[in-house]
Amino acid sequence: MADDSGIVFIGNKPPMSYVLAIITSLSASDGKEITLKARGRAISTAVDVAEITRRRFIKDLKATKILIGTEEMPAREGENRSRMVSTMEIKLTKE
Amino acid sequence: MADDSGIVFIGNKPPMSYVLAIITSLSASDGKEITLKARGRAISTAVDVAEITRRRFIKDLKATKILIGTEEMPAREGENRSRMVSTMEIKLTKE
């Protein structure tokens, strides 16, 4: 879930699986920061993941940058218009 | 939905009803800024509302501050533990 680039894509899994990915990534690489990316309904999950990680596990972690935006998604089968979907990025940095 | 304090609480209504509340509030008061507040699943809706308002209606609106946090909610009936819920604030400012 977390690759070498320090990005974790948040989807439909339970929040704790992403929390574990973040903890693993930060401790394995001695990394100081990690970025969560989410789209649509997963945006709420991304905030949960950031808050659980910060409050329960890595207390010196701060949300140092939060960006919101919009992405155009290709039309689903049977539809002929592309859809706009909201996006969010949360950068977490260890102090 | 938007009171004089320039805060809009995002809940379960369709995004467009909040978008309209923001547009009305910003034009009526000649206000330069408004803050969206959301909890839990409504966080995704808040991002949708901010993005729709900014992209479709008020192009010179910017998300100038985004905060995430956690609030303790009282236990539901039949439960005996309080629940933690994620929160988000998005401040939108007209340039």
PDB file of C-alpha atoms in Angstrom:
ATOM      1  CA  MET A   1       0.000   0.000   0.000  1.00  0.00           C
ATOM      2  CA  ALA A   2       2.902   2.327   0.703  1.00  0.00           C
ATOM      3  CA  ASP A   3       5.575   2.298  -1.964  1.00  0.00           C
ATOM      4  CA  ASP A   4       9.020   3.862  -1.856  1.00  0.00           C
ATOM      5  CA  SER A   5       7.686   7.231  -2.885  1.00  0.00           C
ATOM      6  CA  GLY A   6       6.046   7.652   0.503  1.00  0.00           C
ATOM      7  CA  ILE A   7       2.511   7.769  -0.861  1.00  0.00           C
ATOM      8  CA  VAL A   8      -0.381   5.715   0.520  1.00  0.00           C
ATOM      9  CA  PHE A   9      -3.545   5.491  -1.575  1.00  0.00           C
ATOM     10  CA  ILE A  10      -6.619   5.254   0.643  1.00  0.00           C
ATOM     11  CA  GLY A  11      -9.479   3.078  -0.641  1.00  0.00           C
ATOM     12  CA  ASN A  12     -12.246   0.925   0.802  1.00  0.00           C
ATOM     13  CA  LYS A  13     -10.295  -1.190   3.280  1.00  0.00           C
ATOM     14  CA  PRO A  14     -10.735  -0.714   7.027  1.00  0.00           C
ATOM     15  CA  PRO A  15      -8.780   2.310   8.326  1.00  0.00           C
ATOM     16  CA  MET A  16      -6.461   0.173  10.475  1.00  0.00           C
ATOM     17  CA  SER A  17      -4.897  -1.531   7.455  1.00  0.00           C
ATOM     18  CA  TYR A  18      -3.766   1.861   6.159  1.00  0.00           C
ATOM     19  CA  VAL A  19      -2.616   2.906   9.627  1.00  0.00           C
ATOM     20  CA  LEU A  20      -0.373  -0.166   9.744  1.00  0.00           C
ATOM     21  CA  ALA A  21       0.992   0.577   6.258  1.00  0.00           C
ATOM     22  CA  ILE A  22       1.926   4.083   7.385  1.00  0.00           C
ATOM     23  CA  ILE A  23       3.593   2.921  10.601  1.00  0.00           C
ATOM     24  CA  THR A  24       5.546   0.265   8.694  1.00  0.00           C
ATOM     25  CA  SER A  25       6.610   2.684   6.000  1.00  0.00           C
ATOM     26  CA  LEU A  26       7.751   5.376   8.438  1.00  0.00           C
ATOM     27  CA  SER A  27       9.740   2.990  10.614  1.00  0.00           C
ATOM     28  CA  ALA A  28      11.280   0.883   7.826  1.00  0.00           C
ATOM     29  CA  SER A  29      12.683   3.725   5.790  1.00  0.00           C
ATOM     30  CA  ASP A  30      13.448   5.989   8.722  1.00  0.00           C
ATOM     31  CA  GLY A  31      11.269   8.315   6.702  1.00  0.00           C
ATOM     32  CA  LYS A  32      10.128  11.611   8.064  1.00  0.00           C
ATOM     33  CA  GLU A  33       7.032  12.045   5.962  1.00  0.00           C
ATOM     34  CA  ILE A  34       4.270  10.263   4.132  1.00  0.00           C
ATOM     35  CA  THR A  35       1.396  11.452   1.937  1.00  0.00           C
ATOM     36  CA  LEU A  36      -2.128  10.012   1.983  1.00  0.00           C
ATOM     37  CA  LYS A  37      -4.141  10.335  -1.232  1.00  0.00           C
ATOM     38  CA  ALA A  38      -7.882   9.716  -1.497  1.00  0.00           C
ATOM     39  CA  ARG A  39     -10.789  10.301  -3.862  1.00  0.00           C
ATOM     40  CA  GLY A  40     -14.544  10.591  -3.338  1.00  0.00           C
ATOM     41  CA  ARG A  41     -15.986   8.742  -0.337  1.00  0.00           C
ATOM     42  CA  ALA A  42     -12.519   7.547   0.720  1.00  0.00           C
ATOM     43  CA  ILE A  43     -11.672  11.138   1.719  1.00  0.00           C
ATOM     44  CA  SER A  44     -13.415  10.637   5.093  1.00  0.00           C
ATOM     45  CA  THR A  45     -11.420   7.441   5.601  1.00  0.00           C
ATOM     46  CA  ALA A  46      -8.173   9.287   4.858  1.00  0.00           C
ATOM     47  CA  VAL A  47      -8.930  11.786   7.634  1.00  0.00           C
ATOM     48  CA  ASP A  48      -9.748   8.894  10.011  1.00  0.00           C
ATOM     49  CA  VAL A  49      -6.465   7.181   9.094  1.00  0.00           C
ATOM     50  CA  ALA A  50      -4.424  10.369   9.649  1.00  0.00           C
ATOM     51  CA  GLU A  51      -6.112  11.044  12.995  1.00  0.00           C
ATOM     52  CA  ILE A  52      -5.827   7.458  14.293  1.00  0.00           C
ATOM     53  CA  THR A  53      -2.136   7.288  13.336  1.00  0.00           C
ATOM     54  CA  ARG A  54      -1.349  10.624  14.922  1.00  0.00           C
ATOM     55  CA  ARG A  55      -3.358  10.209  18.130  1.00  0.00           C
ATOM     56  CA  ARG A  56      -2.820   6.551  18.948  1.00  0.00           C
ATOM     57  CA  PHE A  57       0.503   5.544  17.460  1.00  0.00           C
ATOM     58  CA  ILE A  58       2.936   8.261  16.365  1.00  0.00           C
ATOM     59  CA  LYS A  59       2.306  11.239  18.608  1.00  0.00           C
ATOM     60  CA  ASP A  60       4.895  13.523  17.008  1.00  0.00           C
ATOM     61  CA  LEU A  61       3.228  13.272  13.607  1.00  0.00           C
ATOM     62  CA  LYS A  62       1.660  16.458  12.218  1.00  0.00           C
ATOM     63  CA  ALA A  63      -0.553  17.118   9.196  1.00  0.00           C
ATOM     64  CA  THR A  64       1.771  19.633   7.553  1.00  0.00           C
ATOM     65  CA  LYS A  65      -0.051  20.054   4.259  1.00  0.00           C
ATOM     66  CA  ILE A  66      -3.644  19.355   3.235  1.00  0.00           C
ATOM     67  CA  LEU A  67      -4.757  19.903  -0.353  1.00  0.00           C
ATOM     68  CA  ILE A  68      -8.161  19.415  -1.958  1.00  0.00           C
ATOM     69  CA  GLY A  69      -8.920  19.250  -5.673  1.00  0.00           C
ATOM     70  CA  THR A  70     -10.997  17.740  -8.444  1.00  0.00           C
ATOM     71  CA  GLU A  71     -10.174  15.023 -10.954  1.00  0.00           C
ATOM     72  CA  GLU A  72     -11.996  14.041 -14.105  1.00  0.00           C
ATOM     73  CA  MET A  73     -12.779  10.311 -14.200  1.00  0.00           C
ATOM     74  CA  PRO A  74     -13.595   8.490 -17.454  1.00  0.00           C
ATOM     75  CA  ALA A  75     -17.272   7.689 -18.046  1.00  0.00           C
ATOM     76  CA  ARG A  76     -18.527   4.381 -16.646  1.00  0.00           C
ATOM     77  CA  GLU A  77     -19.796   1.755 -19.034  1.00  0.00           C
ATOM     78  CA  GLY A  78     -23.241   2.759 -20.289  1.00  0.00           C
ATOM     79  CA  GLU A  79     -22.687   6.434 -19.492  1.00  0.00           C
ATOM     80  CA  ASN A  80     -21.389   8.952 -21.937  1.00  0.00           C
ATOM     81  CA  ARG A  81     -20.191  11.726 -19.694  1.00  0.00           C
ATOM     82  CA  SER A  82     -17.061  11.796 -17.622  1.00  0.00           C
ATOM     83  CA  ARG A  83     -17.509  12.393 -13.908  1.00  0.00           C
ATOM     84  CA  MET A  84     -15.822  14.869 -11.616  1.00  0.00           C
ATOM     85  CA  VAL A  85     -14.558  13.470  -8.344  1.00  0.00           C
ATOM     86  CA  SER A  86     -13.089  15.324  -5.366  1.00  0.00           C
ATOM     87  CA  THR A  87      -9.573  14.490  -4.208  1.00  0.00           C
ATOM     88  CA  MET A  88      -7.572  15.090  -1.057  1.00  0.00           C
ATOM     89  CA  GLU A  89      -3.916  14.841  -0.100  1.00  0.00           C
ATOM     90  CA  ILE A  90      -2.718  14.845   3.497  1.00  0.00           C
ATOM     91  CA  LYS A  91       1.002  15.103   4.130  1.00  0.00           C
ATOM     92  CA  LEU A  92       2.078  13.769   7.522  1.00  0.00           C
ATOM     93  CA  THR A  93       5.483  14.809   8.873  1.00  0.00           C
ATOM     94  CA  LYS A  94       7.375  13.549  11.903  1.00  0.00           C
ATOM     95  CA  GLU A  95       8.762  16.371  13.987  1.00  0.00           C
TER      96      GLU A  95
ATOM     97  CA  MET B   1     -27.498  26.742   7.143  1.00  0.00           C
ATOM     98  CA  ALA B   2     -25.098  29.685   7.150  1.00  0.00           C
ATOM     99  CA  ASP B   3     -25.454  32.006  10.111  1.00  0.00           C
ATOM    100  CA  ASP B   4     -23.882  35.429  10.650  1.00  0.00           C
ATOM    101  CA  SER B   5     -20.670  33.904  11.901  1.00  0.00           C
ATOM    102  CA  GLY B   6     -19.819  32.707   8.409  1.00  0.00           C
ATOM    103  CA  ILE B   7     -19.876  29.017   9.318  1.00  0.00           C
ATOM    104  CA  VAL B   8     -21.737  26.353   7.328  1.00  0.00           C
ATOM    105  CA  PHE B   9     -22.217  22.957   8.958  1.00  0.00           C
ATOM    106  CA  ILE B  10     -22.167  20.200   6.356  1.00  0.00           C
ATOM    107  CA  GLY B  11     -24.477  17.241   6.973  1.00  0.00           C
ATOM    108  CA  ASN B  12     -26.447  14.717   4.922  1.00  0.00           C
ATOM    109  CA  LYS B  13     -28.217  17.005   2.463  1.00  0.00           C
ATOM    110  CA  PRO B  14     -27.265  17.037  -1.216  1.00  0.00           C
ATOM    111  CA  PRO B  15     -24.090  19.082  -1.851  1.00  0.00           C
ATOM    112  CA  MET B  16     -25.930  21.687  -3.940  1.00  0.00           C
ATOM    113  CA  SER B  17     -28.010  22.883  -0.983  1.00  0.00           C
ATOM    114  CA  TYR B  18     -24.805  23.783   0.868  1.00  0.00           C
ATOM    115  CA  VAL B  19     -23.320  25.349  -2.262  1.00  0.00           C
ATOM    116  CA  LEU B  20     -26.359  27.628  -2.488  1.00  0.00           C
ATOM    117  CA  ALA B  21     -26.075  28.526   1.212  1.00  0.00           C
ATOM    118  CA  ILE B  22     -22.450  29.544   0.675  1.00  0.00           C
ATOM    119  CA  ILE B  23     -23.198  31.617  -2.435  1.00  0.00           C
ATOM    120  CA  THR B  24     -26.080  33.364  -0.642  1.00  0.00           C
ATOM    121  CA  SER B  25     -24.030  34.038   2.462  1.00  0.00           C
ATOM    122  CA  LEU B  26     -21.044  35.420   0.556  1.00  0.00           C
ATOM    123  CA  SER B  27     -23.130  37.713  -1.650  1.00  0.00           C
ATOM    124  CA  ALA B  28     -25.575  38.903   1.021  1.00  0.00           C
ATOM    125  CA  SER B  29     -23.042  39.990   3.565  1.00  0.00           C
ATOM    126  CA  ASP B  30     -20.406  41.101   1.086  1.00  0.00           C
ATOM    127  CA  GLY B  31     -18.373  38.640   3.090  1.00  0.00           C
ATOM    128  CA  LYS B  32     -14.903  37.635   2.026  1.00  0.00           C
ATOM    129  CA  GLU B  33     -14.741  34.293   3.756  1.00  0.00           C
ATOM    130  CA  ILE B  34     -16.766  31.347   4.968  1.00  0.00           C
ATOM    131  CA  THR B  35     -15.846  28.202   6.894  1.00  0.00           C
ATOM    132  CA  LEU B  36     -17.271  24.731   6.218  1.00  0.00           C
ATOM    133  CA  LYS B  37     -17.364  22.318   9.163  1.00  0.00           C
ATOM    134  CA  ALA B  38     -18.023  18.590   8.873  1.00  0.00           C
ATOM    135  CA  ARG B  39     -17.744  15.406  10.901  1.00  0.00           C
ATOM    136  CA  GLY B  40     -17.390  11.747   9.937  1.00  0.00           C
ATOM    137  CA  ARG B  41     -18.834  10.721   6.564  1.00  0.00           C
ATOM    138  CA  ALA B  42     -19.871  14.315   5.822  1.00  0.00           C
ATOM    139  CA  ILE B  43     -16.191  15.222   5.403  1.00  0.00           C
ATOM    140  CA  SER B  44     -16.246  13.918   1.808  1.00  0.00           C
ATOM    141  CA  THR B  45     -19.354  16.020   1.143  1.00  0.00           C
ATOM    142  CA  ALA B  46     -17.615  19.120   2.531  1.00  0.00           C
ATOM    143  CA  VAL B  47     -14.785  18.673   0.019  1.00  0.00           C
ATOM    144  CA  ASP B  48     -17.348  18.209  -2.795  1.00  0.00           C
ATOM    145  CA  VAL B  49     -19.155  21.385  -1.690  1.00  0.00           C
ATOM    146  CA  ALA B  50     -15.937  23.428  -1.566  1.00  0.00           C
ATOM    147  CA  GLU B  51     -14.833  22.166  -4.992  1.00  0.00           C
ATOM    148  CA  ILE B  52     -18.219  22.671  -6.696  1.00  0.00           C
ATOM    149  CA  THR B  53     -18.517  26.216  -5.303  1.00  0.00           C
ATOM    150  CA  ARG B  54     -14.999  27.151  -6.342  1.00  0.00           C
ATOM    151  CA  ARG B  55     -14.999  25.561  -9.797  1.00  0.00           C
ATOM    152  CA  ARG B  56     -18.533  26.255 -10.986  1.00  0.00           C
ATOM    153  CA  PHE B  57     -19.706  29.402  -9.230  1.00  0.00           C
ATOM    154  CA  ILE B  58     -17.154  31.626  -7.492  1.00  0.00           C
ATOM    155  CA  LYS B  59     -13.919  31.242  -9.404  1.00  0.00           C
ATOM    156  CA  ASP B  60     -11.862  33.579  -7.207  1.00  0.00           C
ATOM    157  CA  LEU B  61     -12.548  31.466  -4.096  1.00  0.00           C
ATOM    158  CA  LYS B  62      -9.563  29.690  -2.533  1.00  0.00           C
ATOM    159  CA  ALA B  63      -9.296  27.091   0.234  1.00  0.00           C
ATOM    160  CA  THR B  64      -7.016  29.164   2.466  1.00  0.00           C
ATOM    161  CA  LYS B  65      -7.034  26.916   5.532  1.00  0.00           C
ATOM    162  CA  ILE B  66      -7.849  23.233   5.985  1.00  0.00           C
ATOM    163  CA  LEU B  67      -7.778  21.666   9.444  1.00  0.00           C
ATOM    164  CA  ILE B  68      -8.453  18.088  10.520  1.00  0.00           C
ATOM    165  CA  GLY B  69      -9.098  16.875  14.052  1.00  0.00           C
ATOM    166  CA  THR B  70     -10.947  14.468  16.326  1.00  0.00           C
ATOM    167  CA  GLU B  71     -13.971  15.026  18.562  1.00  0.00           C
ATOM    168  CA  GLU B  72     -15.356  12.831  21.293  1.00  0.00           C
ATOM    169  CA  MET B  73     -19.063  12.114  20.816  1.00  0.00           C
ATOM    170  CA  PRO B  74     -21.276  10.941  23.691  1.00  0.00           C
ATOM    171  CA  ALA B  75     -22.155   7.227  23.721  1.00  0.00           C
ATOM    172  CA  ARG B  76     -25.258   6.222  21.768  1.00  0.00           C
ATOM    173  CA  GLU B  77     -28.196   4.721  23.609  1.00  0.00           C
ATOM    174  CA  GLY B  78     -27.369   1.142  24.555  1.00  0.00           C
ATOM    175  CA  GLU B  79     -23.622   1.709  24.306  1.00  0.00           C
ATOM    176  CA  ASN B  80     -21.425   2.650  27.184  1.00  0.00           C
ATOM    177  CA  ARG B  81     -18.390   4.051  25.470  1.00  0.00           C
ATOM    178  CA  SER B  82     -18.042   7.421  23.834  1.00  0.00           C
ATOM    179  CA  ARG B  83     -16.964   7.415  20.194  1.00  0.00           C
ATOM    180  CA  MET B  84     -14.205   9.345  18.464  1.00  0.00           C
ATOM    181  CA  VAL B  85     -15.168  11.032  15.230  1.00  0.00           C
ATOM    182  CA  SER B  86     -12.953  12.839  12.720  1.00  0.00           C
ATOM    183  CA  THR B  87     -13.633  16.483  11.937  1.00  0.00           C
ATOM    184  CA  MET B  88     -12.631  18.860   9.161  1.00  0.00           C
ATOM    185  CA  GLU B  89     -12.758  22.612   8.661  1.00  0.00           C
ATOM    186  CA  ILE B  90     -12.291  24.253   5.272  1.00  0.00           C
ATOM    187  CA  LYS B  91     -11.955  28.025   5.164  1.00  0.00           C
ATOM    188  CA  LEU B  92     -12.840  29.546   1.781  1.00  0.00           C
ATOM    189  CA  THR B  93     -11.636  33.078   1.048  1.00  0.00           C
ATOM    190  CA  LYS B  94     -12.491  35.381  -1.855  1.00  0.00           C
ATOM    191  CA  GLU B  95      -9.434  37.000  -3.355  1.00  0.00           C
TER     192      GLU B  95
END
